[in-house]
mmCIF file of C-alpha atoms in Angstrom:
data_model
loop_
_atom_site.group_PDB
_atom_site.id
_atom_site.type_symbol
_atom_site.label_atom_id
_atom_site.label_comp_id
_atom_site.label_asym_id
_atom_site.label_seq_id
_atom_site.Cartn_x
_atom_site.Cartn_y
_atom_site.Cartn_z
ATOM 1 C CA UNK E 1362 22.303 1.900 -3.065
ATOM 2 C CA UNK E 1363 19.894 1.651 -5.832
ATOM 3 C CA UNK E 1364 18.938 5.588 -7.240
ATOM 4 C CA UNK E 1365 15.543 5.206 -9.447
ATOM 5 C CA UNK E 1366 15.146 8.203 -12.116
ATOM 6 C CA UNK E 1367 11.511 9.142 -12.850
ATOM 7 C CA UNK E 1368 11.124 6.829 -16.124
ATOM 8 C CA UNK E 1369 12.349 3.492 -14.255
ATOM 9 C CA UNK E 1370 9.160 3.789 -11.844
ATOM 10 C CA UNK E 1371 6.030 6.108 -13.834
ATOM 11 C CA UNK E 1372 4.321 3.109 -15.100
ATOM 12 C CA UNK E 1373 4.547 0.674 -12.229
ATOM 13 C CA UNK E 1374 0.580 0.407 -11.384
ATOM 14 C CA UNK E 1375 -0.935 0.454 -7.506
ATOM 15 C CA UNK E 1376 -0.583 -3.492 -7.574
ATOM 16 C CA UNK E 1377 2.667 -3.707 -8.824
ATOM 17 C CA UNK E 1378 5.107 -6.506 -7.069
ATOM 18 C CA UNK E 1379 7.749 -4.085 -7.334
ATOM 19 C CA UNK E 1380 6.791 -2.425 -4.002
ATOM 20 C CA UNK E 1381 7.089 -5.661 -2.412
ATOM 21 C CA UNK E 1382 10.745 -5.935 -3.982
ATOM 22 C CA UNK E 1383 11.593 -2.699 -3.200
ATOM 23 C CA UNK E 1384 10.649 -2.978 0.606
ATOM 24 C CA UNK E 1385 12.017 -6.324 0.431
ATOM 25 C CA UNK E 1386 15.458 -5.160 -1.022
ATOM 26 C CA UNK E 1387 14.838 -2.247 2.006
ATOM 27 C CA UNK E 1388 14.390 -4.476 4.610
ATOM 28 C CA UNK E 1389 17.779 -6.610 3.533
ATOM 29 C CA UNK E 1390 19.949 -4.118 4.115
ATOM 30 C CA UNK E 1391 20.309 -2.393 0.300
ATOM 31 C CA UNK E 1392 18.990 1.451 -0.297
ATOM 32 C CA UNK E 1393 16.530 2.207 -2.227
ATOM 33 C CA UNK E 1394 15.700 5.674 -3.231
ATOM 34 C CA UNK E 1395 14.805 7.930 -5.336
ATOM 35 C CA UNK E 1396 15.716 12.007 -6.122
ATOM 36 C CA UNK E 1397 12.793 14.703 -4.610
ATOM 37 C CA UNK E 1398 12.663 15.603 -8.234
ATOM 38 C CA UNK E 1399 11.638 12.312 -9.301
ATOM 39 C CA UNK E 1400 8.986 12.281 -6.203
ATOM 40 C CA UNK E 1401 7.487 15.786 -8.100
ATOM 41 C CA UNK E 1402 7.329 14.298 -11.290
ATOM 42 C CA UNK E 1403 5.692 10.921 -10.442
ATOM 43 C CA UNK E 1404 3.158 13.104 -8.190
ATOM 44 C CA UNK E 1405 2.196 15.845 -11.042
ATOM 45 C CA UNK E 1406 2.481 12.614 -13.242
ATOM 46 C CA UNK E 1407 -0.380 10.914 -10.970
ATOM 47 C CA UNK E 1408 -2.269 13.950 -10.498
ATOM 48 C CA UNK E 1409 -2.545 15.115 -14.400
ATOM 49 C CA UNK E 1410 -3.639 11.143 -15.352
ATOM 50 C CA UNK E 1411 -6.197 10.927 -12.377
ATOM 51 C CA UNK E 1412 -7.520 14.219 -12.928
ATOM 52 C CA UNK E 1413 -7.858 13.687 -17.352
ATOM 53 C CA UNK E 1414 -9.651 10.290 -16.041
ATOM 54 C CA UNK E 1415 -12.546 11.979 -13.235
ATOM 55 C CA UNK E 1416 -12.837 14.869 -15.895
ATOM 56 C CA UNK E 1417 -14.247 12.047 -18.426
ATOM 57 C CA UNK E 1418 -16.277 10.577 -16.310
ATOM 58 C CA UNK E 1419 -18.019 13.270 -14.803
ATOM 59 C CA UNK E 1420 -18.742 14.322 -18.294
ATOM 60 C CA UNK E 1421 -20.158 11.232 -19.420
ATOM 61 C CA UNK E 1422 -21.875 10.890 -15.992
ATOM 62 C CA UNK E 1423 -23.622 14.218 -16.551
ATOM 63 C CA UNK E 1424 -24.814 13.441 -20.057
ATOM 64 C CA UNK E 1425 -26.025 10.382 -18.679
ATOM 65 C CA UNK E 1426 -28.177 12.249 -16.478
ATOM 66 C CA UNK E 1427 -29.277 14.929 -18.696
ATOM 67 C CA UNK E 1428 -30.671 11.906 -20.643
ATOM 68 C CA UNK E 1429 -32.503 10.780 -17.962
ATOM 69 C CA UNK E 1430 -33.679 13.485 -15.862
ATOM 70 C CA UNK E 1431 -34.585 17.245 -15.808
ATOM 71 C CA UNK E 1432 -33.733 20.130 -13.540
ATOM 72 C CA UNK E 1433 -36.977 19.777 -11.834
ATOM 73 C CA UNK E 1434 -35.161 16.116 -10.719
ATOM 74 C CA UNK E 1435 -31.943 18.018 -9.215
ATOM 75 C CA UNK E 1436 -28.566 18.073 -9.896
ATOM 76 C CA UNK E 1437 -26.640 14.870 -10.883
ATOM 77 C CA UNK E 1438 -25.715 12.481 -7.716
ATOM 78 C CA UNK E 1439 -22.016 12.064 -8.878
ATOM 79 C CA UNK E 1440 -20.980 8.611 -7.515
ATOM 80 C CA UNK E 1441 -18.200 8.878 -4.704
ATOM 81 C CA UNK E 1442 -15.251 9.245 -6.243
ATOM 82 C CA UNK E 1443 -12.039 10.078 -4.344
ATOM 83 C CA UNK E 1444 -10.331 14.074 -4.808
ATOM 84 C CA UNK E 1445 -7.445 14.502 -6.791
ATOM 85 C CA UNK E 1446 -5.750 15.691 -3.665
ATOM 86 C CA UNK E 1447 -6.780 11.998 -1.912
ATOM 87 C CA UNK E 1448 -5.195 10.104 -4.621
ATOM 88 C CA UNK E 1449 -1.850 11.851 -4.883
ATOM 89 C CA UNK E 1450 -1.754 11.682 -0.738
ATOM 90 C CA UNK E 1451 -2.045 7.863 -1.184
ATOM 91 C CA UNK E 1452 0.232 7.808 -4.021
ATOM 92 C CA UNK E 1453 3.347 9.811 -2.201
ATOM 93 C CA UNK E 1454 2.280 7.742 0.896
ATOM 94 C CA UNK E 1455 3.176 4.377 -1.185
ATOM 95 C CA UNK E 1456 6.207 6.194 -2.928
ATOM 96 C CA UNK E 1457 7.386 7.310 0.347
ATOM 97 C CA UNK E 1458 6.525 3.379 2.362
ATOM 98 C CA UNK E 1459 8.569 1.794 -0.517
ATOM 99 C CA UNK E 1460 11.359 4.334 -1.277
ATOM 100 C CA UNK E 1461 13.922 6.708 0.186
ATOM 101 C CA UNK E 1462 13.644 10.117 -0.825
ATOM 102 C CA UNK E 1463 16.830 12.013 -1.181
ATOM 103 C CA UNK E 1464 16.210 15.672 -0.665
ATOM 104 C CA UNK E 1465 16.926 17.774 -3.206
ATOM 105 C CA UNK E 1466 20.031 20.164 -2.058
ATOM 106 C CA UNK E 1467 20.949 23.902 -3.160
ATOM 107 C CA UNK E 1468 23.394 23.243 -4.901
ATOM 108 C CA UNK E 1469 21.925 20.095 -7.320
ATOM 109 C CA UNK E 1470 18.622 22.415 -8.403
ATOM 110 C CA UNK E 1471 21.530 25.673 -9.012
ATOM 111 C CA UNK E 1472 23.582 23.797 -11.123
ATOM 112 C CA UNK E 1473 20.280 21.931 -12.739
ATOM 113 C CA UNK E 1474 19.478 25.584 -13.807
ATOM 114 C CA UNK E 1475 22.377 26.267 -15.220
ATOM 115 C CA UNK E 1476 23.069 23.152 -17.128
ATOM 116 C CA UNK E 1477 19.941 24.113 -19.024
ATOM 117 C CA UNK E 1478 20.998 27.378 -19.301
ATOM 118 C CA UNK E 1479 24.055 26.257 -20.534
ATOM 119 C CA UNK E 1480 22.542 23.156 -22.944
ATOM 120 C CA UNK E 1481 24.984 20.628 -20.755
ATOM 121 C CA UNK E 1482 24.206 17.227 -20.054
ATOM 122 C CA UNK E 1483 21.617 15.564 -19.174
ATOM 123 C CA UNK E 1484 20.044 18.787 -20.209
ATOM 124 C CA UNK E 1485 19.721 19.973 -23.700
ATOM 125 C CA UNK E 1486 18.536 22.237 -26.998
ATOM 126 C CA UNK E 1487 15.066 21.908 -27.918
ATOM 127 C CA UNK E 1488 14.560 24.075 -31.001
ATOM 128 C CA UNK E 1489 15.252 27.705 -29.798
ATOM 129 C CA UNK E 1490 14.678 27.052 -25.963
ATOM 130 C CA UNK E 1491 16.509 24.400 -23.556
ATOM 131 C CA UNK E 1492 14.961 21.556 -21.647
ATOM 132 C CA UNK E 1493 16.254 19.218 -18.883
ATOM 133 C CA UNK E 1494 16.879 21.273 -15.684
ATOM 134 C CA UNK E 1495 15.087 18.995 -13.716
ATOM 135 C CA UNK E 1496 16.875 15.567 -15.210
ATOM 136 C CA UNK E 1497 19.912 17.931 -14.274
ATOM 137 C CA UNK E 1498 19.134 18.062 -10.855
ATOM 138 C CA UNK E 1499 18.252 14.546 -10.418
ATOM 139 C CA UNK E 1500 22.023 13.581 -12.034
ATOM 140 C CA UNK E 1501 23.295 16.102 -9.572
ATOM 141 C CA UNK E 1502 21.925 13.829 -6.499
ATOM 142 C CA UNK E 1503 22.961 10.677 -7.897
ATOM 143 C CA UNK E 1504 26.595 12.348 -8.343
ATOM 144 C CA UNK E 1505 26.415 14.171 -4.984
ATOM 145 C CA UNK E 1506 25.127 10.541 -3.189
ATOM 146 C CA UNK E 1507 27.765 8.323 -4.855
ATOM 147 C CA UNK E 1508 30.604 10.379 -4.112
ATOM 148 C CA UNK E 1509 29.320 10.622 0.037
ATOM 149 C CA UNK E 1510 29.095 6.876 0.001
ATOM 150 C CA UNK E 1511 31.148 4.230 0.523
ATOM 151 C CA UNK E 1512 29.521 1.955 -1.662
ATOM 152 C CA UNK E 1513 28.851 2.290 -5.371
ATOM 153 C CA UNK E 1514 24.978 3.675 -6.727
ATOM 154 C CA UNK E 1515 23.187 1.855 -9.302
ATOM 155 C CA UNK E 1516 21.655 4.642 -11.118
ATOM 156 C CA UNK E 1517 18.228 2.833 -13.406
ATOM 157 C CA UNK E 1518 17.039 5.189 -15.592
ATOM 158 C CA UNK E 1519 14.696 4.149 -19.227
ATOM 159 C CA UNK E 1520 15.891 7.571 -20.954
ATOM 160 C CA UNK E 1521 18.966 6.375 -22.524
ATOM 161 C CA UNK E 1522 18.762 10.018 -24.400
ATOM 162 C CA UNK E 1523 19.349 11.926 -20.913
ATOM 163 C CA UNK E 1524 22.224 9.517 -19.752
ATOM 164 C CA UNK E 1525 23.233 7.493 -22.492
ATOM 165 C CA UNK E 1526 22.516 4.127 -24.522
ATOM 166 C CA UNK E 1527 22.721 0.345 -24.013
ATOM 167 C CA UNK E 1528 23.441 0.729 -20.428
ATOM 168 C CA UNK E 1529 26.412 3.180 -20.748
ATOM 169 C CA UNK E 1530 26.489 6.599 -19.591
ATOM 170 C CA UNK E 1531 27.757 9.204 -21.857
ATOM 171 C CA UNK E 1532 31.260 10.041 -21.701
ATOM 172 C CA UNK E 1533 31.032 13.568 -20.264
ATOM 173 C CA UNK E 1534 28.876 12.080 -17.696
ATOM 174 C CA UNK E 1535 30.703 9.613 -16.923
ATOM 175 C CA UNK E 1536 34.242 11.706 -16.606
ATOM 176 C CA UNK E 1537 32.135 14.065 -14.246
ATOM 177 C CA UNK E 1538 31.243 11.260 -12.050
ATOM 178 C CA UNK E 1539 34.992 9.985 -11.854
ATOM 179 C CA UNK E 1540 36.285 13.767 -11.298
ATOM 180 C CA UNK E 1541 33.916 13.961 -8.024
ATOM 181 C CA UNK E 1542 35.033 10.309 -6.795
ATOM 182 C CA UNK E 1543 31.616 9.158 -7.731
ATOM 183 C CA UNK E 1544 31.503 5.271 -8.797
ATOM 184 C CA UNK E 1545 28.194 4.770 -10.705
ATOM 185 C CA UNK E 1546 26.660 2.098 -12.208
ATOM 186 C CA UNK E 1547 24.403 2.849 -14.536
ATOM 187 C CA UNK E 1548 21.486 0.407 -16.136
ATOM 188 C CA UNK E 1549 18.660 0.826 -18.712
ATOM 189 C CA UNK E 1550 17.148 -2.170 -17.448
ATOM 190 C CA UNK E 1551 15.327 -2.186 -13.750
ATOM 191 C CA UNK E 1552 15.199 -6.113 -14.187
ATOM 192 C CA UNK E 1553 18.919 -6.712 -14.386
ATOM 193 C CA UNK E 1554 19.903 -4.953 -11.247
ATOM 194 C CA UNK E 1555 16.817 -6.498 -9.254
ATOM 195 C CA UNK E 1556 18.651 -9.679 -10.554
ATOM 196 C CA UNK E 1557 21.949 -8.527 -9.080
ATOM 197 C CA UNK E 1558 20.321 -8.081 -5.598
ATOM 198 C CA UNK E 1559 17.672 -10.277 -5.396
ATOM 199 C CA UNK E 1560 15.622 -13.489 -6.653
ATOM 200 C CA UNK E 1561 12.124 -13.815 -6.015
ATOM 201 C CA UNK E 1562 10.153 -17.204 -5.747
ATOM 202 C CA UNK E 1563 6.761 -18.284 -4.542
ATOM 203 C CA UNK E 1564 6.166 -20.096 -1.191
ATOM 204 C CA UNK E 1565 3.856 -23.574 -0.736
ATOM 205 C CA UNK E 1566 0.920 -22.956 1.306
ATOM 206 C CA UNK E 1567 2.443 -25.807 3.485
ATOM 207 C CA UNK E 1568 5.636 -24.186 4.145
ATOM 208 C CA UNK E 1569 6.511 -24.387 7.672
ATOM 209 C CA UNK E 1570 9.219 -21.521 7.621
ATOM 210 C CA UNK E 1571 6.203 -18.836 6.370
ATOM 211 C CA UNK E 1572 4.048 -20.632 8.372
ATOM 212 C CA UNK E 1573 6.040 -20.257 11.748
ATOM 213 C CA UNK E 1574 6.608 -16.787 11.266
ATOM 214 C CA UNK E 1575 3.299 -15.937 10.347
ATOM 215 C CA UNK E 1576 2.301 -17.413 13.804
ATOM 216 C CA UNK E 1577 4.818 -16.596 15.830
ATOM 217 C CA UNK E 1578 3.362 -14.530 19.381
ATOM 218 C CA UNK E 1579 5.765 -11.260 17.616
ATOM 219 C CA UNK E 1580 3.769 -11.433 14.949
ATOM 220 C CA UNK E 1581 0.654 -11.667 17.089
ATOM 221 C CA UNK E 1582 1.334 -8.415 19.411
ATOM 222 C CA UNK E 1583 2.051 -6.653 15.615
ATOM 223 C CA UNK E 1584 -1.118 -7.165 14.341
ATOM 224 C CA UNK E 1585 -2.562 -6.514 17.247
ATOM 225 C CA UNK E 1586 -1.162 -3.209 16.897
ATOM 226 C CA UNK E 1587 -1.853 -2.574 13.582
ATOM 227 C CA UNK E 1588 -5.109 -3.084 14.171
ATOM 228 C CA UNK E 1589 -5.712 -0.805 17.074
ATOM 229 C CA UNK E 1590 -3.397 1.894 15.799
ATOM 230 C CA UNK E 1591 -4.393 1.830 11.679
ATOM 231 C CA UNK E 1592 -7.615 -0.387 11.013
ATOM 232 C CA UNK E 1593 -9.798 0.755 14.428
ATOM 233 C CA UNK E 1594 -8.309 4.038 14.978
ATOM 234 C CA UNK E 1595 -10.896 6.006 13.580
ATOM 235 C CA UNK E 1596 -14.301 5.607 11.481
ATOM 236 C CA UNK E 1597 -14.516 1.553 10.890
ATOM 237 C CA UNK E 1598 -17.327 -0.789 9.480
ATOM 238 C CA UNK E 1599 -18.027 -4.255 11.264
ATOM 239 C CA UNK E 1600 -20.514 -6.753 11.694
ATOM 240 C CA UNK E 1601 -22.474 -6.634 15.080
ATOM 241 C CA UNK E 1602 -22.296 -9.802 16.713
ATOM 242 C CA UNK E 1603 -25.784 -11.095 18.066
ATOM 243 C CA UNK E 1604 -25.922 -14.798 19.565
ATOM 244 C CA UNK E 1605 -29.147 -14.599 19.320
ATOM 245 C CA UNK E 1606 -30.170 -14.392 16.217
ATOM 246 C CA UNK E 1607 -30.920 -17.795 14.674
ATOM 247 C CA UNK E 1608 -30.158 -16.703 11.059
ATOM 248 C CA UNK E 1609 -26.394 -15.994 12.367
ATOM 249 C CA UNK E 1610 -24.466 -14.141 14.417
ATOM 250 C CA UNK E 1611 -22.314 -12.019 11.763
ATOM 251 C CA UNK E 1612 -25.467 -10.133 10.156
ATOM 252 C CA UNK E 1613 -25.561 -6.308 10.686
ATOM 253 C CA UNK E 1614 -23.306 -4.014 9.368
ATOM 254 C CA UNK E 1615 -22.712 -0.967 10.717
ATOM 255 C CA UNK E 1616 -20.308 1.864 11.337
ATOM 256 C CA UNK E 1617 -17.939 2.163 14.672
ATOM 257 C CA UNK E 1618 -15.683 4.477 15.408
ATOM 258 C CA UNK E 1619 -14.681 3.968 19.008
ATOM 259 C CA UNK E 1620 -12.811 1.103 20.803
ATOM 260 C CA UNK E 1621 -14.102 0.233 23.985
ATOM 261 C CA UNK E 1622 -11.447 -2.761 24.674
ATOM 262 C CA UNK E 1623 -8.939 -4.014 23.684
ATOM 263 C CA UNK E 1624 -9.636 -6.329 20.050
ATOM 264 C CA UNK E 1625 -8.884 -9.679 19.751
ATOM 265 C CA UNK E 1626 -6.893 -10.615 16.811
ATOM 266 C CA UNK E 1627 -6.736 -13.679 14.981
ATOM 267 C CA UNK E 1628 -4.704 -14.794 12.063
ATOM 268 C CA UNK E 1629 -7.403 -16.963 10.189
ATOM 269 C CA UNK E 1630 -5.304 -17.995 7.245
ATOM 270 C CA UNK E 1631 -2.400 -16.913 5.113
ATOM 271 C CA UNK E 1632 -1.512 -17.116 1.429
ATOM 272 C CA UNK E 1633 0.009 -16.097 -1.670
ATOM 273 C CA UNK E 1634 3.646 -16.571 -0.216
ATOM 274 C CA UNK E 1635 6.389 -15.110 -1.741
ATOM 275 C CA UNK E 1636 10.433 -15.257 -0.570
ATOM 276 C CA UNK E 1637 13.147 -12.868 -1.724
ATOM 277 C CA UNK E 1638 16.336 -14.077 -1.753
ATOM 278 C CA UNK E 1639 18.817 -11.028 -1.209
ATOM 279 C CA UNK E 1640 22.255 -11.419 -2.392
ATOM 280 C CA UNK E 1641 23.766 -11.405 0.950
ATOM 281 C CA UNK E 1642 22.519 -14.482 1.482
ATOM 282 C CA UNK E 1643 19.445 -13.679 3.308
ATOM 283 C CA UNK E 1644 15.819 -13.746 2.623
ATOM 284 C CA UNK E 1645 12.776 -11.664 3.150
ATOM 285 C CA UNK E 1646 9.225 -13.406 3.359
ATOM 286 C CA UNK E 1647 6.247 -12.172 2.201
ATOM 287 C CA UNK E 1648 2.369 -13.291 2.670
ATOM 288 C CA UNK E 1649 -1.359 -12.033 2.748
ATOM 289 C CA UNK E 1650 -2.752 -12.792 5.731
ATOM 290 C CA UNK E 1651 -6.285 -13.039 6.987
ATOM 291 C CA UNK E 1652 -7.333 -11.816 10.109
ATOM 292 C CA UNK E 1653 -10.353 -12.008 12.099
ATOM 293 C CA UNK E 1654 -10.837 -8.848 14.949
ATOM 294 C CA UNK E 1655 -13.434 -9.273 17.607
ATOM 295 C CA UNK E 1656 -13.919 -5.862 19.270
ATOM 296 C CA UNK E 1657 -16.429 -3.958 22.013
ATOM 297 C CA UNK E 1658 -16.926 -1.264 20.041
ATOM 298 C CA UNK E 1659 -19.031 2.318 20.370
ATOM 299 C CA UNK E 1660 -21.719 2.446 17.309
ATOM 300 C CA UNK E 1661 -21.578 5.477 15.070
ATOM 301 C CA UNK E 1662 -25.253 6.129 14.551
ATOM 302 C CA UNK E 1663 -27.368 7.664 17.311
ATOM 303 C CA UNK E 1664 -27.782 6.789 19.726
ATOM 304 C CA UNK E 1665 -24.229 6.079 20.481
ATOM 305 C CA UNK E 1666 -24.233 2.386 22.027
ATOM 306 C CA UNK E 1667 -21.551 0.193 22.446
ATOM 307 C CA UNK E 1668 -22.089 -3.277 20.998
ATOM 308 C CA UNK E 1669 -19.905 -6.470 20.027
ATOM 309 C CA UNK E 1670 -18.541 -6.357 16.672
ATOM 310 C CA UNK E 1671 -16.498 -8.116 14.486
ATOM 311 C CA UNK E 1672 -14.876 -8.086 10.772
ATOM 312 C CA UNK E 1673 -12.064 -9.644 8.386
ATOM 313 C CA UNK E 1674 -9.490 -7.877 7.038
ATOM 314 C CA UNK E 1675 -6.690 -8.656 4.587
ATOM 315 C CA UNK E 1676 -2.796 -7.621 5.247
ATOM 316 C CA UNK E 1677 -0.067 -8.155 3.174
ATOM 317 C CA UNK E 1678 2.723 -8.617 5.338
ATOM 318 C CA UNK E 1679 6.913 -8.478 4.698
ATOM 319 C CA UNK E 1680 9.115 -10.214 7.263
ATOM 320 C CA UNK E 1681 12.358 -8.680 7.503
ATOM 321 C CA UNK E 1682 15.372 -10.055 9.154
ATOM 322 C CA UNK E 1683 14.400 -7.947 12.344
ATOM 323 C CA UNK E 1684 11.421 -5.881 10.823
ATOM 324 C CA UNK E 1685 7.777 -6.660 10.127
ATOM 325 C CA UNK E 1686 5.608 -4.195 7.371
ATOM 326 C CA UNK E 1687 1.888 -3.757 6.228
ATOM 327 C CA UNK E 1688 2.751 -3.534 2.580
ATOM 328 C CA UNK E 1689 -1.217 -3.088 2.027
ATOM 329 C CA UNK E 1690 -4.848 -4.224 3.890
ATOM 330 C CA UNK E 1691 -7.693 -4.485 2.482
ATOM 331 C CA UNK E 1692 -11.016 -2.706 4.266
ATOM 332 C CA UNK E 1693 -12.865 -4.285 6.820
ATOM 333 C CA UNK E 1694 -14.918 -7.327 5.294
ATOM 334 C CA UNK E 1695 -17.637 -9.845 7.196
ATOM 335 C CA UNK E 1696 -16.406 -12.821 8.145
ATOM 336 C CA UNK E 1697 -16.862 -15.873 5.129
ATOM 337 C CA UNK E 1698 -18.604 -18.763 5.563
ATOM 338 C CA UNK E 1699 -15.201 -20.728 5.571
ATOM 339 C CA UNK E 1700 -14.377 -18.820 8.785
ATOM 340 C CA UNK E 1701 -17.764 -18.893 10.408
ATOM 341 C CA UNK E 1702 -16.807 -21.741 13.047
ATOM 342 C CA UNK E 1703 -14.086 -19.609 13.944
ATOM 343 C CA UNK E 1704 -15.400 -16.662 14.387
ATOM 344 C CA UNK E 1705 -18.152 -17.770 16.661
ATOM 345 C CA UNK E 1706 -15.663 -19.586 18.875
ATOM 346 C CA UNK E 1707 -13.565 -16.733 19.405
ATOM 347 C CA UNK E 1708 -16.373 -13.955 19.525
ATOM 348 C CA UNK E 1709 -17.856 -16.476 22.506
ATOM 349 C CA UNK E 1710 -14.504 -16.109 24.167
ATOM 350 C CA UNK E 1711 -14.091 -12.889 23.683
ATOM 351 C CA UNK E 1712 -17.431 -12.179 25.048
ATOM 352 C CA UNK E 1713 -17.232 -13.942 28.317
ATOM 353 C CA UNK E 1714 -14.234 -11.452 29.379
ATOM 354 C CA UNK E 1715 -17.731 -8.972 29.697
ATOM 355 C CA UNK E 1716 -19.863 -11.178 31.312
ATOM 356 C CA UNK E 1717 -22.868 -8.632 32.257
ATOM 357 C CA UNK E 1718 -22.000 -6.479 29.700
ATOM 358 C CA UNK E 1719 -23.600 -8.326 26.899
ATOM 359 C CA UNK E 1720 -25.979 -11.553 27.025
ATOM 360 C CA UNK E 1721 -24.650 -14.829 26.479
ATOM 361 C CA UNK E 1722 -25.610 -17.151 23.509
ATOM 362 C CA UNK E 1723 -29.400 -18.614 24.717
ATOM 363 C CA UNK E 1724 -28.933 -21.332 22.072
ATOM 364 C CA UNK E 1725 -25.799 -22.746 21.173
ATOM 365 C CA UNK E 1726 -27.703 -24.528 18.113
ATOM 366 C CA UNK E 1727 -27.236 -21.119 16.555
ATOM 367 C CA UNK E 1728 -23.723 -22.364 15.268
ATOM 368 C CA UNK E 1729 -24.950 -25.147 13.340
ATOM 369 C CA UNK E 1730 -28.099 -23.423 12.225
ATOM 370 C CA UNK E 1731 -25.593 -21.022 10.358
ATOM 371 C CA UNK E 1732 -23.581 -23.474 8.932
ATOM 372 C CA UNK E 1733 -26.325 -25.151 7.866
ATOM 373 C CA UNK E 1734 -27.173 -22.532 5.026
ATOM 374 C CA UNK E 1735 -27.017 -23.117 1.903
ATOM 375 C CA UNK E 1736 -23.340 -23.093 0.548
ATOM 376 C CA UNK E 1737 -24.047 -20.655 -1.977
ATOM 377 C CA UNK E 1738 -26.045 -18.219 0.325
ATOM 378 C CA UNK E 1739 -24.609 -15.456 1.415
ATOM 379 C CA UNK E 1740 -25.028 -12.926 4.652
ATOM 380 C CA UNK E 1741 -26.258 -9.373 4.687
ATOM 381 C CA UNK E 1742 -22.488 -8.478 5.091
ATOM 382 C CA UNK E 1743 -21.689 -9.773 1.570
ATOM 383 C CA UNK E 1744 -19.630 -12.775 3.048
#
């Protein structure tokens, strides 16, 4: 098992690749968590930056306005911006997808309290006062895990003046872990135990391994899945399909938020392949695939029709020995001129299974009058 403290993981960004390790390392076979404290911190961590950042901007904002505009004009029309609240949610939600959280017990936060109390290790004097009840408390669950375990934690923690420098723990530490049967390995460096469990390399677009599972029929009924269950569940935006319409079929966007059938779901493409070789010998796959959804749909806006729609999306995918996970999608996007042929072949499919339901294309010349626009052009959509 691999136990991450707090300073190991605070400045890995939205986009990091280490999310994909981690899941990748996850879905290998080999733990990796971190303490509930460390959840808390990196939270109240998230919250206190995202919060210092809107409070800026919606300063600036309203001087920009007062610049600009009176009372007499209204109040400022503050851009949308998402709530503190939303982007801790999504923040504990990608915490949460990548990592295991080990609860924190009774007795870990007593005796994290009491080290501080006490000015023990990893807790300490600061002036007059103490500090370190919570770094306590998260050495308490690494000791409390490793000695449960059959297998030996790699504790990664940056603060080498909480545990102890150039990848040693400090000798009181360390003598505590071997009284409780604890064997704990202890790094300063997150890249050197990533090397001891895994290698990472990028995949060909031509490779036939990614390439077979990305279209293998599991894979299919997956996405399919994901779609219906994640992408089309709720509120969604799509392009309404009309054969009809000579400048293309893919124009109007507008908001669903009902299926009526079930979508069709195509991958389109894949790339940016990546393979993680574990060091059991097995490997984990990763790639960002494409797909194109054609869907009967109910509109959102009144009144409440049903119409043909379709959109792109983009899903970054990990292939597990036995698993498959959405490590992130994108939002629903039109469909690119690239994909155009596609898309109109399999929205005409799609479309004959409700023959009567909507009209069929009255000129098939509609194809090639849309791919006959200028290659720079591009649709109402943004595609």
């Amino acid at each position: 098992m691999i136990i991450l403290d707090t300073s190991a993981v605070t400045k890995q960004g939205p986009r990091s690749p280490l999310w994909e390790v981690f899941a990748a390392l996850r879905s290998g076979g080999v733990q990796v968590a971190i303490p509930e404290v460390v959840l808390y911190e990196l939270l109240a961590q998230r919250e206190r930056e995202y919060r210092s950042a809107l409070d800026a901007a919606s300063s600036s904002y309203d001087a920009l306005w007062a610049l600009q505009f009176t009372s007499e004009d209204g109040i400022p029309r503050w851009p949308a911006a998402a709530r503190p609240e939303q982007h801790v949610e999504e923040w504990e939600k990608r915490y949460r997808s990548a990592l295991i959280v080990l609860p924190l017990t009774l007795d870990a936060a007593r005796e994290g309290l009491r080290r501080e109390a006490y000015r023990l290790r990893p807790a300490r004097a600061s002036g007059k006062s103490a500090i370190g009840s919570r770094d306590a408390a998260i050495w308490m669950t690494v000791v409390e895990q490793a000695s449960q375990g059959t297998e030996p934690v790699h504790f990664i923690s940056l603060n080498s003046n909480d545990f102890g420098p150039d990848g040693k723990l400090f000798p009181d530490l360390q003598r505590e872990a071997g009284e409780a049967g604890a064997e704990i390995a202890y790094f300063n460096d997150l890249n050197k135990v990533l090397e001891k469990f895994s290698t990472t390399s990028t995949v060909a677009a031509d490779d036939t391994d990614l390439n077979a599972k990305v279209t293998a029929p599991t894979t299919a009924a997956w996405l399919h899945q994901f779609v219906v269950s994640q992408v089309a569940s709720g509120q969604f935006s799509a392009a309404t399909i009309d054969f009809d319409d000579h400048e293309g079929v893919f124009l109007d966007w507008e908001d669903y938020f009902e299926l009526i059938s079930s979508p069709e779901v195509r991958v389109l493409s894949w790339t940016s392949g990546a393979r993680y070789g574990l060091a059991d010998g097995t490997s984990t796959w990763a790639a960002t695939v494409r797909l194109l959804v054609v869907t009967y749909a109910r509109r959102l806006r009144y009144p409440q029709d049903s119409a043909l729609a379709a959109f792109t999306i983009d899903v970054r995918l990990l292939f597990g020995t036995d698993t498959l996970t959405a490590l992130s999608a994108s939002s629903t996007q039109g469909v690119a001129d690239d994909d155009y042929a596609d898309a109109y072949e399999a929205s005409l499919r799609y479309a004959d299974r409700f023959r009567g339901e909507i009209a069929a294309p009255a000129h098939q010349s509609n194809l090639r009058r849309a791919m006959q626009r200028p290659p720079a052009s591009k649709l109402v959509d943004g595609s």
